[in-house]
Coordinates of C-alpha atoms and ligand atoms in Angstrom, one line a residue:
X1 CA 66.1 36.1 -127.1
X2 CA 64.1 37.2 -130.1
X3 CA 62.0 35.4 -132.6
X4 CA 62.3 31.8 -133.5
X5 CA 65.5 29.7 -133.6
X6 CA 64.1 26.5 -134.9
X7 CA 61.2 24.8 -136.7
X8 CA 58.9 22.5 -134.8
X9 CA 56.7 20.7 -137.3
X10 CA 53.5 19.5 -135.7
X11 CA 51.3 19.4 -138.9
X12 CA 51.2 15.6 -139.1
X13 CA 53.1 12.4 -138.2
X14 CA 53.5 12.0 -141.9
X15 CA 56.5 14.4 -141.8
X16 CA 58.7 11.8 -140.0
X17 CA 61.9 10.9 -141.7
X18 CA 63.3 7.4 -141.9
X19 CA 65.7 6.4 -139.1
X20 CA 69.4 5.6 -139.8
X21 CA 68.6 1.9 -139.2
X22 CA 65.9 2.1 -141.9
X23 CA 68.3 3.8 -144.4
X24 CA 70.9 1.1 -143.8
X25 CA 68.3 -1.6 -144.2
X26 CA 67.1 0.0 -147.5
X27 CA 70.7 0.1 -148.7
X28 CA 71.3 -3.6 -148.1
X29 CA 67.8 -5.0 -148.9
X30 CA 67.6 -8.1 -151.0
X31 CA 65.4 -7.2 -154.0
X32 CA 63.4 -8.8 -156.8
X33 CA 60.5 -8.0 -159.0
X34 CA 57.5 -7.8 -156.7
X35 CA 54.9 -7.9 -159.5
X36 CA 56.2 -11.5 -160.0
X37 CA 56.1 -12.0 -156.3
X38 CA 59.9 -12.3 -156.2
X39 CA 61.0 -9.5 -153.9
X40 CA 62.1 -11.4 -150.7
X41 CA 62.0 -8.2 -148.6
X42 CA 58.4 -7.4 -149.7
X43 CA 57.4 -11.0 -149.0
X44 CA 58.9 -10.8 -145.5
X45 CA 57.1 -7.5 -144.7
X46 CA 53.8 -9.0 -145.9
X47 CA 54.2 -12.1 -143.8
X48 CA 55.2 -10.1 -140.8
X49 CA 52.2 -7.7 -141.2
X50 CA 49.7 -10.6 -141.5
X51 CA 51.2 -12.2 -138.4
X52 CA 51.2 -9.0 -136.4
X53 CA 47.5 -8.5 -137.2
X54 CA 46.5 -12.1 -136.7
X55 CA 45.3 -12.6 -140.3
X56 CA 46.3 -14.8 -143.2
X57 CA 47.9 -12.5 -145.7
X58 CA 48.9 -8.9 -146.4
X59 CA 49.8 -6.6 -149.3
X60 CA 52.2 -3.6 -149.5
X61 CA 50.6 -0.6 -151.1
X62 CA 51.9 2.9 -152.0
X63 CA 49.8 4.8 -149.5
X64 CA 47.0 4.7 -147.0
X65 CA 44.6 6.1 -149.6
X66 CA 45.5 3.3 -152.0
X67 CA 45.2 0.7 -149.3
X68 CA 41.7 1.8 -148.3
X69 CA 40.7 2.0 -152.0
X70 CA 41.9 -1.5 -152.9
X71 CA 40.3 -2.9 -149.7
X72 CA 36.9 -1.4 -150.5
X73 CA 37.0 -2.3 -154.2
X74 CA 37.9 -5.9 -153.3
X75 CA 34.8 -6.5 -151.3
X76 CA 32.0 -4.5 -153.0
X77 CA 30.3 -4.1 -156.4
X78 CA 29.3 -0.9 -158.2
X79 CA 26.0 0.6 -157.0
X80 CA 26.4 -0.7 -153.5
X81 CA 26.3 1.4 -150.4
X82 CA 29.2 1.6 -147.9
X83 CA 28.5 2.6 -144.3
X84 CA 31.0 5.1 -142.8
X85 CA 31.3 7.6 -140.0
X86 CA 30.4 11.2 -140.9
X87 CA 34.0 12.4 -140.6
X88 CA 35.8 9.3 -141.8
X89 CA 39.1 10.0 -143.5
X90 CA 37.9 7.7 -146.4
X91 CA 35.0 10.0 -147.0
X92 CA 36.5 13.3 -146.2
X93 CA 40.1 13.2 -147.4
X94 CA 40.4 10.5 -150.1
X95 CA 39.1 12.5 -153.1
X96 CA 35.9 10.6 -153.2
X97 CA 37.9 7.7 -154.6
X98 CA 35.5 4.8 -153.8
X99 CA 32.6 6.7 -155.4
X100 CA 34.6 8.0 -158.4
X101 CA 36.4 4.7 -159.1
X102 CA 34.2 2.1 -157.5
X103 CA 30.7 3.5 -158.2
X104 CA 29.9 3.2 -154.5
X105 CA 27.5 5.3 -152.4
X106 CA 28.6 6.5 -149.0
X107 CA 26.0 6.2 -146.2
X108 CA 27.2 8.4 -143.4
X109 CA 26.4 7.8 -139.8
X110 CA 27.3 10.3 -137.0
X111 CA 29.6 8.8 -134.4
X112 CA 30.5 9.6 -130.9
X113 CA 34.1 11.1 -131.0
X114 CA 34.5 9.0 -134.2
X115 CA 33.2 5.8 -132.7
X116 CA 30.0 4.2 -134.1
X117 CA 27.7 2.4 -131.7
X118 CA 25.8 -0.7 -132.7
X119 CA 22.5 1.2 -132.6
X120 CA 23.8 4.0 -134.8
X121 CA 24.5 1.5 -137.6
X122 CA 21.4 -0.5 -136.9
X123 CA 19.3 2.6 -137.6
X124 CA 21.1 3.2 -140.9
X125 CA 20.7 -0.3 -142.2
X126 CA 18.0 -0.6 -144.8
X127 CA 16.0 -3.7 -145.5
X128 CA 16.4 -5.5 -148.8
X129 CA 14.1 -3.6 -151.1
X130 CA 14.2 -3.0 -154.9
X131 CA 14.4 0.7 -154.2
X132 CA 17.6 0.6 -152.1
X133 CA 21.2 0.0 -153.0
X134 CA 22.5 -3.2 -151.2
X135 CA 25.0 -2.8 -148.4
X136 CA 27.9 -5.2 -147.9
X137 CA 30.5 -3.2 -146.0
X138 CA 30.9 -1.0 -142.9
X139 CA 34.2 1.0 -142.6
X140 CA 35.5 2.1 -139.2
X141 CA 38.5 4.2 -138.3
X142 CA 40.8 3.6 -135.3
X143 CA 42.3 5.9 -134.3
X144 CA 39.8 8.4 -135.7
X145 CA 41.7 11.3 -137.3
X146 CA 39.2 14.1 -137.5
X147 CA 37.7 13.3 -134.1
X148 CA 41.2 14.0 -132.7
X149 CA 43.0 10.7 -132.6
X150 CA 40.2 9.0 -130.6
X151 CA 40.4 5.2 -130.0
X152 CA 37.9 2.4 -130.5
X153 CA 38.1 -0.1 -127.7
X154 CA 38.1 -3.9 -128.4
X155 CA 34.5 -4.1 -127.0
X156 CA 33.3 -1.2 -129.2
X157 CA 34.8 -2.9 -132.2
X158 CA 33.4 -6.3 -131.3
X159 CA 29.9 -5.0 -130.9
X160 CA 29.9 -3.4 -134.4
X161 CA 31.5 -6.6 -135.8
X162 CA 28.8 -8.8 -134.3
X163 CA 26.1 -6.5 -135.7
X164 CA 27.8 -6.7 -139.1
X165 CA 27.9 -10.5 -139.0
X166 CA 24.3 -10.7 -138.0
X167 CA 23.4 -8.9 -141.2
X168 CA 25.9 -10.6 -143.4
X169 CA 28.1 -7.5 -143.7
X170 CA 31.9 -7.1 -143.7
X171 CA 33.9 -4.7 -141.6
X172 CA 36.9 -2.9 -143.0
X173 CA 39.2 -1.0 -140.6
X174 CA 41.0 2.2 -141.6
X175 CA 43.8 1.5 -139.1
X176 CA 46.2 4.1 -140.4
X177 CA 47.2 4.6 -136.7
X178 CA 46.0 1.3 -135.3
X179 CA 49.3 0.8 -133.3
X180 CA 48.7 4.2 -131.6
X181 CA 45.3 2.9 -130.5
X182 CA 46.7 -0.4 -129.2
X183 CA 49.5 1.4 -127.3
X184 CA 47.1 4.0 -125.8
X185 CA 44.9 1.2 -124.5
X186 CA 47.7 -1.2 -123.5
X187 CA 46.4 -4.0 -125.6
X188 CA 47.9 -6.2 -128.2
X189 CA 46.9 -4.9 -131.6
X190 CA 45.2 -8.2 -132.4
X191 CA 42.6 -7.4 -129.8
X192 CA 41.5 -4.7 -132.1
X193 CA 41.9 -6.4 -135.5
X194 CA 40.2 -9.7 -134.5
X195 CA 36.9 -7.9 -134.9
X196 CA 37.3 -6.8 -138.5
X197 CA 37.4 -8.7 -141.7
X198 CA 40.0 -6.5 -143.4
X199 CA 42.2 -3.6 -142.5
X200 CA 44.9 -1.3 -143.6
X201 CA 47.6 0.3 -141.5
X202 CA 50.3 2.9 -142.4
X203 CA 54.0 2.5 -142.2
X204 CA 54.7 6.1 -143.0
X205 CA 53.1 7.9 -140.1
X206 CA 54.3 7.6 -136.5
X207 CA 56.2 4.4 -137.5
X208 CA 58.5 6.7 -139.5
X209 CA 58.9 4.6 -142.7
X210 CA 59.2 6.8 -145.8
X211 CA 56.5 5.2 -147.9
X212 CA 53.8 2.5 -147.7
X213 CA 50.7 1.1 -146.1
X214 CA 49.7 -2.5 -145.6
X215 CA 46.4 -4.1 -146.5
X216 CA 45.6 -7.2 -144.4
X217 CA 42.9 -9.9 -144.4
X218 CA 42.3 -13.5 -145.6
X219 CA 44.2 -15.0 -148.6
X220 CA 41.3 -14.7 -151.0
X221 CA 40.8 -11.0 -150.2
X222 CA 44.5 -10.3 -150.6
X223 CA 44.5 -12.0 -154.0
X224 CA 41.7 -9.6 -155.2
X225 CA 43.4 -6.6 -153.5
X226 CA 46.6 -7.5 -155.5
X227 CA 44.7 -7.3 -158.8
X228 CA 43.1 -3.9 -157.8
X229 CA 46.5 -2.6 -156.7
X230 CA 47.8 -3.5 -160.2
X231 CA 44.8 -1.9 -161.8
X232 CA 45.5 1.4 -159.9
X233 CA 49.1 1.4 -161.0
X234 CA 50.4 0.3 -157.7
X235 CA 52.3 -2.8 -158.9
X236 CA 55.9 -1.8 -157.8
X237 CA 58.9 -3.7 -158.9
X238 CA 62.0 -3.7 -156.6
X239 CA 59.7 -2.5 -153.8
X240 CA 62.0 -4.2 -151.2
X241 CA 63.7 -0.8 -150.9
X242 CA 60.5 0.5 -149.3
X243 CA 59.6 -2.8 -147.5
X244 CA 63.0 -2.9 -145.7
X245 CA 62.1 0.3 -143.9
X246 CA 58.6 -1.0 -143.2
X247 CA 60.1 -4.1 -141.4
X248 CA 62.0 -1.8 -139.1
X249 CA 58.9 0.3 -138.6
X250 CA 56.9 -2.7 -137.4
X251 CA 59.7 -4.3 -135.4
X252 CA 61.3 -1.3 -133.8
X253 CA 59.0 1.8 -133.9
X254 CA 55.8 0.7 -132.3
X255 CA 56.6 1.0 -128.6
X256 CA 58.0 4.5 -128.9
X257 CA 54.5 5.7 -130.0
X258 CA 53.9 6.0 -126.2
X259 CA 56.3 9.0 -126.1
X260 CA 54.2 10.7 -128.8
X261 CA 51.1 10.3 -126.6
X262 CA 52.9 11.6 -123.5
X263 CA 54.0 14.8 -125.4
X264 CA 50.5 15.2 -126.9
X265 CA 49.1 15.3 -123.4
X266 CA 51.8 17.7 -122.2
X267 CA 50.9 19.9 -125.2
X268 CA 47.2 19.7 -124.4
X269 CA 47.7 20.6 -120.8
X270 CA 49.8 23.6 -121.7
X271 CA 47.3 24.8 -124.3
X272 CA 44.6 24.6 -121.7
X273 CA 46.4 27.3 -119.7
X274 CA 46.4 29.8 -122.6
X275 CA 43.6 32.3 -122.7
X276 CA 41.6 32.2 -125.9
X277 CA 42.3 28.6 -126.6
X278 CA 39.7 26.0 -126.1
X279 CA 40.7 22.4 -125.4
X280 CA 39.7 19.6 -123.1
X281 CA 43.0 17.8 -122.3
X282 CA 41.2 14.7 -121.1
X283 CA 40.0 14.1 -124.7
X284 CA 43.5 13.7 -126.0
X285 CA 44.0 10.0 -126.2
X286 CA 46.8 9.5 -128.7
X287 CA 49.1 11.7 -130.7
X288 CA 46.6 14.2 -132.3
X289 CA 45.7 17.4 -130.4
X290 CA 42.8 19.2 -131.9
X291 CA 41.7 22.5 -130.4
X292 CA 39.8 25.8 -131.1
X293 CA 41.5 29.1 -131.5
X294 CA 38.5 31.2 -132.4
X295 CA 38.6 32.7 -128.9
X296 CA 41.7 34.6 -130.1
X297 CA 39.6 36.2 -132.8
X298 CA 41.5 34.3 -135.5
X299 CA 40.5 31.7 -138.1
X300 CA 42.4 28.5 -138.1
X301 CA 44.3 29.6 -141.3
X302 CA 45.3 33.0 -139.8
X303 CA 46.5 31.2 -136.6
X304 CA 48.5 28.6 -138.5
X305 CA 50.1 31.4 -140.6
X306 CA 51.0 33.3 -137.5
X307 CA 52.5 30.2 -135.9
X308 CA 54.4 29.4 -139.1
X309 CA 56.1 32.8 -138.9
X310 CA 57.5 31.8 -135.5
X311 CA 58.7 28.4 -136.6
X312 CA 55.8 26.2 -135.3
X313 CA 53.9 24.4 -138.0
X314 CA 50.3 23.3 -137.3
X315 CA 47.3 22.3 -139.4
X316 CA 44.1 24.2 -139.9
X317 CA 40.9 22.1 -139.8
X318 CA 37.8 24.3 -140.3
X319 CA 36.4 27.5 -138.8
X320 CA 38.6 28.0 -135.7
X321 CA 39.7 24.4 -135.3
X322 CA 43.3 23.5 -135.7
X323 CA 45.4 20.5 -134.9
X324 CA 48.9 19.5 -133.9
X325 CA 50.3 16.0 -134.1
X326 CA 53.3 14.6 -132.1
X327 CA 55.6 12.1 -133.8
X328 CA 59.1 10.7 -133.9
X329 CA 61.6 13.5 -133.6
X330 CA 59.4 15.7 -131.4
X331 CA 60.9 15.9 -127.9
X332 CA 59.9 17.6 -124.6
X333 CA 61.9 20.8 -125.5
X334 CA 60.0 21.1 -128.8
X335 CA 56.6 21.0 -127.0
X336 CA 57.9 23.7 -124.5
X337 CA 59.1 25.8 -127.5
X338 CA 55.8 25.4 -129.2
X339 CA 53.8 26.3 -126.1
X340 CA 55.9 29.5 -125.6
X341 CA 55.3 30.5 -129.2
X342 CA 51.6 29.7 -129.0
X343 CA 51.4 31.8 -125.8
X344 CA 53.1 34.7 -127.5
X345 CA 50.9 34.6 -130.6
X346 CA 47.9 34.5 -128.3
X347 CA 49.1 37.5 -126.4
X348 CA 49.5 39.4 -129.6
X349 CA 46.2 38.5 -131.1
X350 CA 43.7 41.2 -131.8
X351 CA 41.4 40.1 -129.0
X352 CA 43.9 39.5 -126.2
X353 CA 45.9 42.7 -126.5
X354 CA 49.1 42.1 -124.5
X355 CA 51.9 42.8 -127.0
X356 CA 55.0 40.9 -126.4
X357 CA 58.0 39.7 -128.5
X358 CA 58.1 36.0 -129.4
X359 CA 60.7 34.5 -127.2
X360 CA 62.2 31.1 -126.7
X361 CA 61.7 29.0 -123.6
X362 CA 65.3 28.8 -122.6
Ligands
LIG1 C1 42.9 7.8 -140.8 C2 43.7 7.9 -142.1 N1 43.4 7.0 -143.1 C3 44.1 7.1 -144.2 C4 45.0 8.0 -144.4 C5 45.7 8.1 -145.8 O1 47.0 7.8 -145.8 P1 48.0 8.4 -147.0 O2 48.2 9.8 -146.7 O3 49.2 7.5 -146.9 O4 47.3 8.2 -148.3 C6 45.4 8.9 -143.4 C7 46.4 10.0 -143.7 O5 46.6 10.9 -142.9 C8 44.7 8.9 -142.2 O6 44.9 9.7 -141.2

C-alpha cells in the first residue's frame, strides 16, 4: 500500500466536532436573550456547571481565553501582580491579555512539570512595601498544557490554596482540561476545585462541544465576571444554541476521556520504540503527548510538515519539541496508523538513513 489513505488529526483536542446528540439538542434548544438572563438553556448549563464544580454560580463565555480574562479582571486591580507558572497558558498563549487589558504584571514562578509547590510561591511573594506592586491572585493550570498534560493532585492544590489563604490571596484555576485531570486521578472533579476560589473549564476541547467555556465561583464573583464579559463583547443573545451542546458535553462526554488517556499512553509507548524520538512514556498522564524529534535531525516544524504530507497532523512546540493530542474521534487504528507514519518519516530522515515508502498498518 502506498502513501496515506486518511487524515489523523492529533494537533489538539479542540478539533473535535459536536456529536449527533449535541446537534439534535442544539436544534431543539429552548432559547431566549441571555443578556437579559432569559435563555433557559444557558441558565441550565450555568446551574449544572456550578453544581458539578461545587460552587455557587457559573457563567458561559465564548472561549477559554475569554473565561480566564474575565476571571482575572474580576478579582484584581490595575498595577497588581499575578503569580503564574512559567509556562502557563494564560501567560504564554493568551496574547498578554491580562497585561494589555487589565494592566496586570505577571510574576512567573518555575514549576515542576507544571505544578507549583508551596515553597516556590512562598519565595516569590513579596512583603508589603511601597516599591512593590501588590499581589492578590495566584493562577494555576490543571492539567498543565505546555508541561504535557500533567495533573495537579488534590493535595498539591490544597497546599497552594492554604498558602494563598494564609497571605490573603485568591487562587484561580485554568481548568481547561480539569475533567481530564479528575479522570486520570480517579477523583471527583470537586476534589480539585474545592481548593480554588475561581476556575474556568472548556466545553470545546475533549468534551467535544463546538464553542464555549465556563467561569465558576461564588455569586458575587460571577456578577462581576458577567459585567467584564459584556465589556469584552461576550454578551451573547440566543446562546442556548451553544449551551445545549455544553450540557451534553458535561453530562455525556466526561467518562470517555479515559479512552483518550489510554490512546495517549499507547502512542507514547509506540513512540518510545522509534529511533531518534525522545519520550518518557511514564510522563504521559492524560491526553497530551509531548516529545522531542531533534534526534531525527529535524526541527519541530520540519517534522510536522513531513507528517502532514502523510496525513498525520501534529503541533510543533519549540526547537525539536512537538506534541500530539488524543481526543473524541481518535481510535486505536488511528494511533496505529500514526505510529506507522511516524516510523516511516523517521526512517527517511536525514540522520537515520533507511529509505522506505510510507505504508499503512493494515
Ligand atoms: C490550558 C488552557 N487554557 C486555556 C486555553 C484557551 O482556550 P481557548 O482556545 O478556548 O481560548 C487553552 C486552549 O488550548 C488551554 O489549553
